[in-house]
Amino acid sequence: FTQNTLVVFTSDNGPETLTSKLAYVRATRYGHWSSGILRGAKRDLYEGGHRVPMIFKWPGIIPEGKTISALISQIDIFATVAAIVGYELTSEDAEDSYNQLPLLSGNYDEKGTRDTIIYNTNEVPINRVYAVRHKELVYITSKTGYTWITPPQTWNNEYGYRDDWHNQGQLYNLTSDVGQRRNIIPINNRYQIPPPLRPLIKQLKALLTKIRTSKSDSPRLLPMCLAKTRIMELDEVINRCKYST
């Protein structure tokens, strides 16, 4: 077990809130917010709904004590384990799964093989909402990332959140704002996207549509030019924006 066994420790989603706003009540009563520095909880499109711990241990293969910030998904375990055992995946096998073995074994830069991941919640089609994470950006297509439970104002006050909904969605830079406290889409006009941001939002929407409608977003099944889609750099947009939030 200590020499040739791969151990993976992870979780499925953020903390529960559906029963009497459980996580929010615990936070306001006892000062413990189960999502830590993240916003949102189970079922939400914010990072607190989907970002979870993921720990790998494999003596002699995976370096010990190293923290990696690369984007990785639990669905990548399939292709990663297939690579470990030498199984060649066909185009019909786990088409959304990325092989993360080079990243885990320290033979790849910390950007990893995945640039993009899709968040979605609620299987009822009329209520189904999506977000697309591409590199450091996450764009939520609905006006808020809360899907079932809206936190009480006491929680917002305690943890420094404001009402930042926007009818055209929400955009966050997770490098500088992992807690998602600043919607880059200005809320001084909650119904229109300012012109400098429109090309970026259009690209992120197109990327979301491409992945949802194509067979997969896996680099082994897409041409490299599509697998490494370049999204307009955020600095290009911000440097041209002359608005305040």
mmCIF file of C-alpha atoms in Angstrom, residues 39 45-46 130-132 137-146 161-173 180-187 190 193 197 201 204-205:
data_model
loop_
_atom_site.group_PDB
_atom_site.id
_atom_site.type_symbol
_atom_site.label_atom_id
_atom_site.label_comp_id
_atom_site.label_asym_id
_atom_site.label_seq_id
_atom_site.Cartn_x
_atom_site.Cartn_y
_atom_site.Cartn_z
ATOM 1 C CA ARG A 39 -18.301 32.324 -2.272
ATOM 2 C CA LEU A 45 -22.193 28.422 -9.779
ATOM 3 C CA TYR A 46 -19.748 30.285 -7.577
ATOM 4 C CA TYR A 130 -24.136 27.512 -16.706
ATOM 5 C CA ALA A 131 -20.778 29.089 -16.073
ATOM 6 C CA VAL A 132 -17.579 28.719 -18.061
ATOM 7 C CA LEU A 137 -11.687 33.932 -15.766
ATOM 8 C CA VAL A 138 -15.106 32.569 -14.867
ATOM 9 C CA TYR A 139 -18.226 33.869 -16.598
ATOM 10 C CA ILE A 140 -21.630 33.064 -15.099
ATOM 11 C CA THR A 141 -24.346 33.256 -17.720
ATOM 12 C CA SER A 142 -27.186 34.003 -15.290
ATOM 13 C CA LYS A 143 -27.561 37.254 -13.374
ATOM 14 C CA THR A 144 -26.353 35.602 -10.174
ATOM 15 C CA GLY A 145 -24.405 32.484 -9.267
ATOM 16 C CA TYR A 146 -26.848 31.523 -6.526
ATOM 17 C CA TYR A 161 -20.399 40.721 -0.078
ATOM 18 C CA ARG A 162 -22.699 43.105 -1.879
ATOM 19 C CA ASP A 163 -25.594 42.635 -4.242
ATOM 20 C CA ASP A 164 -23.665 42.437 -7.535
ATOM 21 C CA TRP A 165 -26.199 40.780 -9.818
ATOM 22 C CA HIS A 166 -26.282 41.790 -13.466
ATOM 23 C CA ASN A 167 -28.899 40.857 -16.025
ATOM 24 C CA GLN A 168 -26.170 39.891 -18.534
ATOM 25 C CA GLY A 169 -24.212 37.694 -16.142
ATOM 26 C CA GLN A 170 -21.210 37.900 -13.854
ATOM 27 C CA LEU A 171 -17.496 37.873 -14.667
ATOM 28 C CA TYR A 172 -14.701 37.292 -12.164
ATOM 29 C CA ASN A 173 -10.909 37.112 -12.260
ATOM 30 C CA GLN A 180 -15.691 36.615 -6.160
ATOM 31 C CA ARG A 181 -16.466 39.916 -4.491
ATOM 32 C CA ARG A 182 -16.079 42.092 -7.589
ATOM 33 C CA ASN A 183 -18.194 41.471 -10.661
ATOM 34 C CA ILE A 184 -16.097 42.888 -13.505
ATOM 35 C CA ILE A 185 -19.298 43.697 -15.389
ATOM 36 C CA PRO A 186 -20.233 47.083 -13.892
ATOM 37 C CA ILE A 187 -23.410 47.115 -11.839
ATOM 38 C CA ARG A 190 -27.452 46.184 -14.531
ATOM 39 C CA ILE A 193 -22.534 45.290 -20.902
ATOM 40 C CA LEU A 197 -16.254 44.133 -22.298
ATOM 41 C CA ILE A 201 -18.106 38.148 -23.072
ATOM 42 C CA LEU A 204 -16.625 33.242 -23.504
ATOM 43 C CA LYS A 205 -20.219 32.619 -24.583
#
